[in-house]
């Protein structure tokens, strides 16, 4: 039989435990309340927008203009931080590993996909959440002005008859290089394509304009001056629809070749960032993207506004990852 003192002791312990549990619950609710309040007031601190490329490029210029506009739409200070190296993976990794509070945003897309698929970087799209897509960096196939080729089909036909096609690329493992490899594999002519890596779009196009290569696939905007100068011709654009910049140039699809290259420019945050914070970033940054001032900046750079919300952009990145992953796997390009 339990003694009176034993029962009393158990009652004291029970009351003490009840008090501890109640106190913990109160503290937990208070903590949740403070987090909710913090999210409700977001943003209150400076937002850092990480650009994984050097100052002066199209992404850097676009993001500097965006931050100027977004300081009003988001109601807080914003800064651009250039964190370069590793073909964009240094900046992408910095964003993925940052505190998931919404105050570090990255301007990145392919940097999270291709290096990982090639086996040269750990960071991937699974390490981030999409905030929005703000543009499409359209790609176009250019040939020398004096080229015998009048269409994409002409190039494919020549390759099928055994002619070697010298392809200037903006670098090995770039989106444009891999996309062209994928098209050539699909058409059964990849063995006839001789890929010549150059240091960026501009030098690849110079090689084509100078007759050192038969074709190149680069950003549409980069190629326009050489077309206007009479040094190159555009044979096909690689979007789902015709380019607003080169409206008279047919898409590859119109020419019977299933070749659409995904080339987004968008914003991401660390994967653990709360959904309500992502939603607020999407709203205030999206308002800046849709502004006339930002659209003018994009037009001046020959870029096309291609807005997608957070969910749409995440789905797009997943499709892009699958697209390049297939090409890299089938071409045997991944490093072990």
Short mmCIF file of C-alpha atoms in Angstrom, two decimals:
data_model
loop_
_atom_site.label_atom_id
_atom_site.label_comp_id
_atom_site.label_asym_id
_atom_site.label_seq_id
_atom_site.Cartn_x
_atom_site.Cartn_y
_atom_site.Cartn_z
CA UNK A 1 0.00 0.00 0.00
CA UNK A 2 1.29 3.43 -0.96
CA UNK A 3 2.05 5.74 1.93
CA UNK A 4 0.53 9.20 2.25
CA UNK A 5 3.97 10.75 1.86
CA UNK A 6 4.58 8.73 -1.36
CA UNK A 7 1.27 9.92 -2.85
CA UNK A 8 2.09 13.49 -1.90
CA UNK A 9 5.49 13.21 -3.54
CA UNK A 10 3.96 11.94 -6.76
CA UNK A 11 1.43 14.79 -6.72
CA UNK A 12 4.25 17.32 -6.35
CA UNK A 13 6.17 15.73 -9.24
CA UNK A 14 3.02 15.65 -11.38
CA UNK A 15 2.32 19.32 -10.71
CA UNK A 16 5.93 20.21 -11.46
CA UNK A 17 5.87 18.34 -14.76
CA UNK A 18 2.55 19.95 -15.67
CA UNK A 19 4.05 23.33 -14.98
CA UNK A 20 7.08 22.57 -17.12
CA UNK A 21 4.97 21.34 -20.02
CA UNK A 22 2.66 24.35 -19.78
CA UNK A 23 5.63 26.69 -19.64
CA UNK A 24 7.25 25.01 -22.63
CA UNK A 25 4.01 25.29 -24.59
CA UNK A 26 3.75 28.98 -23.78
CA UNK A 27 7.35 29.54 -24.84
CA UNK A 28 6.76 27.55 -28.03
CA UNK A 29 3.68 29.58 -28.89
CA UNK A 30 5.56 32.76 -28.16
CA UNK A 31 8.38 31.67 -30.44
CA UNK A 32 5.94 30.79 -33.21
CA UNK A 33 4.25 34.10 -32.72
CA UNK A 34 7.54 35.96 -33.04
CA UNK A 35 8.39 34.05 -36.24
CA UNK A 36 4.97 34.80 -37.66
CA UNK A 37 5.34 38.44 -36.69
CA UNK A 38 8.77 38.52 -38.35
CA UNK A 39 7.38 37.00 -41.53
CA UNK A 40 4.40 39.36 -41.41
CA UNK A 41 6.75 42.34 -41.33
CA UNK A 42 9.10 40.98 -43.98
CA UNK A 43 11.17 42.57 -45.37
CA UNK A 44 12.66 44.84 -42.73
CA UNK A 45 16.38 44.37 -43.45
CA UNK A 46 18.57 44.86 -46.51
CA UNK A 47 18.09 42.20 -49.20
CA UNK A 48 21.28 40.96 -50.87
CA UNK A 49 20.88 39.93 -54.50
CA UNK A 50 23.74 37.61 -55.48
CA UNK A 51 24.87 37.75 -59.11
CA UNK A 52 27.24 34.85 -59.94
CA UNK A 53 28.89 36.76 -62.79
CA UNK A 54 31.26 39.70 -63.09
CA UNK A 55 30.00 43.30 -63.09
CA UNK A 56 29.00 44.75 -66.44
CA UNK A 57 27.32 41.73 -67.98
CA UNK A 58 23.65 41.51 -68.91
CA UNK A 59 22.62 39.73 -65.69
CA UNK A 60 24.54 42.20 -63.54
CA UNK A 61 23.11 45.21 -65.38
CA UNK A 62 19.57 43.82 -65.18
CA UNK A 63 19.84 43.07 -61.47
CA UNK A 64 21.26 46.47 -60.60
CA UNK A 65 18.29 48.10 -62.32
CA UNK A 66 15.89 45.67 -60.66
CA UNK A 67 17.21 46.42 -57.18
CA UNK A 68 16.81 50.15 -57.77
CA UNK A 69 13.14 49.66 -58.65
CA UNK A 70 12.50 46.96 -56.03
CA UNK A 71 13.65 49.18 -53.17
CA UNK A 72 10.32 50.96 -53.67
CA UNK A 73 8.16 47.90 -54.39
CA UNK A 74 9.67 45.84 -51.55
CA UNK A 75 10.05 48.77 -49.18
CA UNK A 76 13.61 48.03 -48.10
CA UNK A 77 17.23 48.55 -49.14
CA UNK A 78 18.70 46.16 -51.69
CA UNK A 79 22.29 45.54 -52.77
CA UNK A 80 23.91 43.54 -55.58
CA UNK A 81 26.76 41.21 -54.61
CA UNK A 82 28.91 39.77 -57.41
CA UNK A 83 30.20 36.35 -56.31
CA UNK A 84 31.96 34.94 -59.34
CA UNK A 85 33.80 31.76 -60.23
CA UNK A 86 33.20 28.13 -61.12
CA UNK A 87 30.99 28.96 -64.12
CA UNK A 88 28.44 30.51 -61.79
CA UNK A 89 28.51 27.77 -59.15
CA UNK A 90 30.31 29.91 -56.54
CA UNK A 91 27.44 32.38 -56.40
CA UNK A 92 24.79 29.67 -56.67
CA UNK A 93 26.36 27.75 -53.78
CA UNK A 94 26.55 30.90 -51.67
CA UNK A 95 22.82 31.45 -52.14
CA UNK A 96 21.88 27.81 -51.46
CA UNK A 97 23.94 27.78 -48.24
CA UNK A 98 22.78 31.17 -46.95
CA UNK A 99 20.34 31.66 -44.07
CA UNK A 100 16.83 30.82 -45.39
CA UNK A 101 15.22 34.04 -44.25
CA UNK A 102 14.57 35.74 -47.60
CA UNK A 103 17.36 38.27 -47.25
CA UNK A 104 19.67 36.49 -49.72
CA UNK A 105 18.32 36.06 -53.24
CA UNK A 106 20.22 34.64 -56.19
CA UNK A 107 20.02 35.45 -59.90
CA UNK A 108 20.68 32.00 -61.28
CA UNK A 109 19.33 29.16 -63.40
CA UNK A 110 21.65 26.96 -65.47
CA UNK A 111 24.41 27.42 -62.86
CA UNK A 112 22.35 25.16 -60.59
CA UNK A 113 21.79 22.53 -63.26
CA UNK A 114 24.55 21.92 -65.79
CA UNK A 115 27.62 21.79 -63.48
CA UNK A 116 25.75 19.38 -61.20
CA UNK A 117 24.66 17.21 -64.12
CA UNK A 118 28.24 17.19 -65.42
CA UNK A 119 29.43 16.02 -62.00
CA UNK A 120 31.64 19.03 -61.30
CA UNK A 121 29.51 20.75 -58.63
CA UNK A 122 27.41 19.61 -55.68
CA UNK A 123 24.85 22.43 -55.67
CA UNK A 124 21.65 21.69 -57.59
CA UNK A 125 18.09 22.91 -58.11
CA UNK A 126 17.03 20.81 -55.13
CA UNK A 127 18.97 23.19 -52.88
CA UNK A 128 16.82 26.22 -53.76
CA UNK A 129 13.26 27.45 -54.19
CA UNK A 130 12.18 29.50 -57.16
CA UNK A 131 11.00 33.06 -56.55
CA UNK A 132 10.23 34.07 -60.13
CA UNK A 133 11.48 34.00 -63.69
CA UNK A 134 11.99 37.48 -65.05
CA UNK A 135 13.33 36.92 -68.57
CA UNK A 136 14.13 34.56 -71.40
CA UNK A 137 17.61 34.88 -72.83
CA UNK A 138 16.62 33.77 -76.31
CA UNK A 139 19.03 31.75 -78.43
CA UNK A 140 19.51 31.98 -82.18
CA UNK A 141 21.52 30.02 -84.74
CA UNK A 142 23.83 32.32 -86.73
CA UNK A 143 25.91 31.57 -89.83
CA UNK A 144 28.40 33.69 -91.83
CA UNK A 145 26.76 36.18 -94.17
CA UNK A 146 28.34 34.33 -97.11
CA UNK A 147 27.25 30.88 -95.94
CA UNK A 148 25.71 28.45 -98.41
CA UNK A 149 23.16 27.47 -95.77
CA UNK A 150 19.77 29.15 -96.01
CA UNK A 151 17.98 27.19 -93.29
CA UNK A 152 18.55 24.84 -90.38
CA UNK A 153 17.37 22.00 -92.61
CA UNK A 154 20.21 22.80 -95.03
CA UNK A 155 22.74 22.27 -92.24
CA UNK A 156 21.17 18.97 -91.20
CA UNK A 157 21.05 17.78 -94.81
CA UNK A 158 24.72 18.65 -95.35
CA UNK A 159 25.71 16.76 -92.21
CA UNK A 160 23.64 13.75 -93.26
CA UNK A 161 25.56 13.69 -96.54
CA UNK A 162 28.83 13.54 -94.61
CA UNK A 163 29.87 17.20 -94.54
CA UNK A 164 31.66 18.33 -91.36
CA UNK A 165 29.91 21.23 -89.64
CA UNK A 166 32.25 23.41 -87.59
CA UNK A 167 30.30 24.78 -84.65
CA UNK A 168 31.66 27.69 -82.61
CA UNK A 169 30.41 27.50 -79.02
CA UNK A 170 30.53 29.96 -76.14
CA UNK A 171 32.44 27.31 -74.20
CA UNK A 172 32.33 23.59 -73.48
CA UNK A 173 29.42 22.63 -71.25
CA UNK A 174 27.47 25.83 -71.80
CA UNK A 175 23.73 25.73 -72.42
CA UNK A 176 24.22 26.54 -76.10
CA UNK A 177 26.85 23.83 -76.55
CA UNK A 178 24.75 21.14 -74.86
CA UNK A 179 21.59 22.19 -76.64
CA UNK A 180 23.31 21.89 -80.02
CA UNK A 181 24.73 18.50 -79.07
CA UNK A 182 21.21 17.37 -78.15
CA UNK A 183 19.75 18.55 -81.46
CA UNK A 184 22.54 16.88 -83.43
CA UNK A 185 22.05 13.61 -81.55
CA UNK A 186 18.30 13.71 -82.18
CA UNK A 187 18.96 14.26 -85.90
CA UNK A 188 21.60 11.51 -86.03
CA UNK A 189 24.39 13.83 -87.16
CA UNK A 190 26.36 14.52 -83.98
CA UNK A 191 29.42 12.73 -85.41
CA UNK A 192 29.54 15.33 -88.18
CA UNK A 193 29.47 18.28 -85.78
CA UNK A 194 32.92 19.55 -84.82
CA UNK A 195 32.57 21.73 -81.72
CA UNK A 196 35.05 24.59 -81.30
CA UNK A 197 34.96 26.16 -77.81
CA UNK A 198 35.46 29.91 -77.52
CA UNK A 199 35.40 32.26 -74.56
CA UNK A 200 31.82 33.50 -74.60
CA UNK A 201 29.12 34.49 -77.06
CA UNK A 202 30.94 37.42 -78.63
CA UNK A 203 34.10 35.52 -79.59
CA UNK A 204 32.09 32.57 -80.91
CA UNK A 205 30.14 34.94 -83.13
CA UNK A 206 33.32 36.65 -84.30
CA UNK A 207 34.61 33.25 -85.43
CA UNK A 208 31.46 32.73 -87.47
CA UNK A 209 31.46 36.25 -88.91
CA UNK A 210 35.11 35.76 -89.87
CA UNK A 211 34.46 32.45 -91.59
CA UNK A 212 36.32 30.31 -89.04
CA UNK A 213 33.17 28.34 -88.22
CA UNK A 214 30.00 27.34 -90.05
CA UNK A 215 27.53 28.19 -87.31
CA UNK A 216 27.03 29.15 -83.70
CA UNK A 217 24.15 29.23 -81.25
CA UNK A 218 24.31 32.22 -78.91
CA UNK A 219 22.10 34.79 -77.22
CA UNK A 220 19.91 36.50 -79.78
CA UNK A 221 20.76 39.98 -78.57
CA UNK A 222 24.49 39.38 -78.90
CA UNK A 223 24.14 38.43 -82.55
CA UNK A 224 21.95 41.30 -83.71
CA UNK A 225 24.79 43.83 -84.28
CA UNK A 226 26.67 41.40 -86.55
CA UNK A 227 23.46 40.77 -88.52
CA UNK A 228 22.81 44.49 -88.85
CA UNK A 229 26.43 44.98 -89.91
CA UNK A 230 26.07 42.44 -92.70
CA UNK A 231 28.58 39.98 -91.22
CA UNK A 232 26.20 37.21 -90.16
CA UNK A 233 22.73 35.85 -90.83
CA UNK A 234 20.19 34.34 -88.45
CA UNK A 235 18.72 31.03 -89.63
CA UNK A 236 16.60 29.89 -86.68
CA UNK A 237 15.49 31.01 -83.26
CA UNK A 238 15.16 28.39 -80.51
CA UNK A 239 12.11 29.53 -78.61
CA UNK A 240 8.55 28.26 -78.61
CA UNK A 241 7.55 31.38 -80.52
CA UNK A 242 9.35 33.77 -82.85
CA UNK A 243 11.65 36.28 -81.27
CA UNK A 244 10.43 39.83 -80.78
CA UNK A 245 13.97 40.92 -81.60
CA UNK A 246 14.18 38.97 -84.89
CA UNK A 247 10.51 38.51 -85.84
CA UNK A 248 11.26 37.55 -89.45
CA UNK A 249 13.43 34.59 -88.48
CA UNK A 250 11.51 31.28 -88.20
CA UNK A 251 11.85 29.05 -85.17
CA UNK A 252 13.55 25.68 -85.48
CA UNK A 253 10.18 24.06 -84.84
CA UNK A 254 8.68 25.91 -87.80
CA UNK A 255 11.44 24.38 -89.90
CA UNK A 256 10.52 20.86 -88.82
CA UNK A 257 13.29 20.44 -86.23
CA UNK A 258 12.17 19.88 -82.63
CA UNK A 259 14.71 22.17 -80.97
CA UNK A 260 13.68 24.49 -78.17
CA UNK A 261 16.43 25.59 -75.82
CA UNK A 262 15.35 26.55 -72.29
CA UNK A 263 17.24 29.70 -71.34
CA UNK A 264 15.60 31.41 -68.36
CA UNK A 265 16.86 34.14 -66.10
CA UNK A 266 15.30 33.99 -62.67
CA UNK A 267 15.60 34.46 -58.93
CA UNK A 268 15.94 31.79 -56.24
CA UNK A 269 16.32 31.50 -52.46
CA UNK A 270 17.54 28.67 -50.18
CA UNK A 271 15.29 25.60 -50.16
CA UNK A 272 14.24 26.02 -46.51
CA UNK A 273 12.95 29.57 -46.96
CA UNK A 274 9.36 29.80 -45.60
CA UNK A 275 6.66 29.83 -48.28
CA UNK A 276 5.12 33.07 -47.02
CA UNK A 277 8.49 34.82 -47.37
CA UNK A 278 8.86 33.46 -50.91
CA UNK A 279 5.35 34.72 -51.66
CA UNK A 280 6.20 38.23 -50.48
CA UNK A 281 9.42 38.26 -52.50
CA UNK A 282 7.51 37.09 -55.55
CA UNK A 283 4.96 39.85 -55.11
CA UNK A 284 7.30 42.78 -54.53
CA UNK A 285 10.02 41.69 -56.96
CA UNK A 286 7.40 40.69 -59.51
CA UNK A 287 5.97 44.19 -59.35
CA UNK A 288 9.43 45.57 -60.13
CA UNK A 289 9.88 43.12 -63.02
CA UNK A 290 6.57 44.19 -64.54
CA UNK A 291 7.43 47.90 -64.30
CA UNK A 292 7.96 49.96 -67.44
CA UNK A 293 11.40 50.99 -66.18
CA UNK A 294 12.63 47.39 -65.93
CA UNK A 295 11.08 46.41 -69.25
CA UNK A 296 12.96 49.29 -70.89
CA UNK A 297 16.23 48.00 -69.42
CA UNK A 298 15.54 44.53 -70.76
CA UNK A 299 14.64 45.87 -74.20
CA UNK A 300 17.87 47.86 -74.33
CA UNK A 301 19.77 44.59 -73.72
CA UNK A 302 17.77 42.70 -76.35
CA UNK A 303 16.26 40.48 -73.65
CA UNK A 304 12.62 39.40 -73.46
CA UNK A 305 10.49 39.65 -70.33
CA UNK A 306 9.27 36.14 -69.55
CA UNK A 307 7.62 36.30 -66.13
CA UNK A 308 6.74 33.16 -64.18
CA UNK A 309 5.63 32.95 -60.56
CA UNK A 310 7.45 30.84 -57.96
CA UNK A 311 5.67 27.55 -58.66
CA UNK A 312 5.89 27.96 -62.43
CA UNK A 313 9.59 28.78 -62.27
CA UNK A 314 10.34 25.78 -60.04
CA UNK A 315 8.54 23.52 -62.51
CA UNK A 316 10.47 25.14 -65.37
CA UNK A 317 13.79 24.52 -63.61
CA UNK A 318 12.83 20.87 -63.08
CA UNK A 319 12.07 20.50 -66.80
CA UNK A 320 15.33 22.24 -67.66
CA UNK A 321 17.24 19.88 -65.37
CA UNK A 322 15.66 16.88 -67.09
CA UNK A 323 16.42 18.34 -70.54
CA UNK A 324 20.13 18.90 -69.95
CA UNK A 325 20.45 15.75 -67.85
CA UNK A 326 19.26 13.64 -70.78
CA UNK A 327 21.73 15.26 -73.18
CA UNK A 328 24.68 14.92 -70.80
CA UNK A 329 23.84 11.28 -70.05
CA UNK A 330 23.28 10.24 -73.66
CA UNK A 331 26.42 12.04 -74.81
CA UNK A 332 28.46 10.44 -72.01
CA UNK A 333 29.71 13.82 -70.82
CA UNK A 334 29.26 13.39 -67.07
CA UNK A 335 32.43 13.06 -65.00
CA UNK A 336 32.56 10.12 -62.60
#
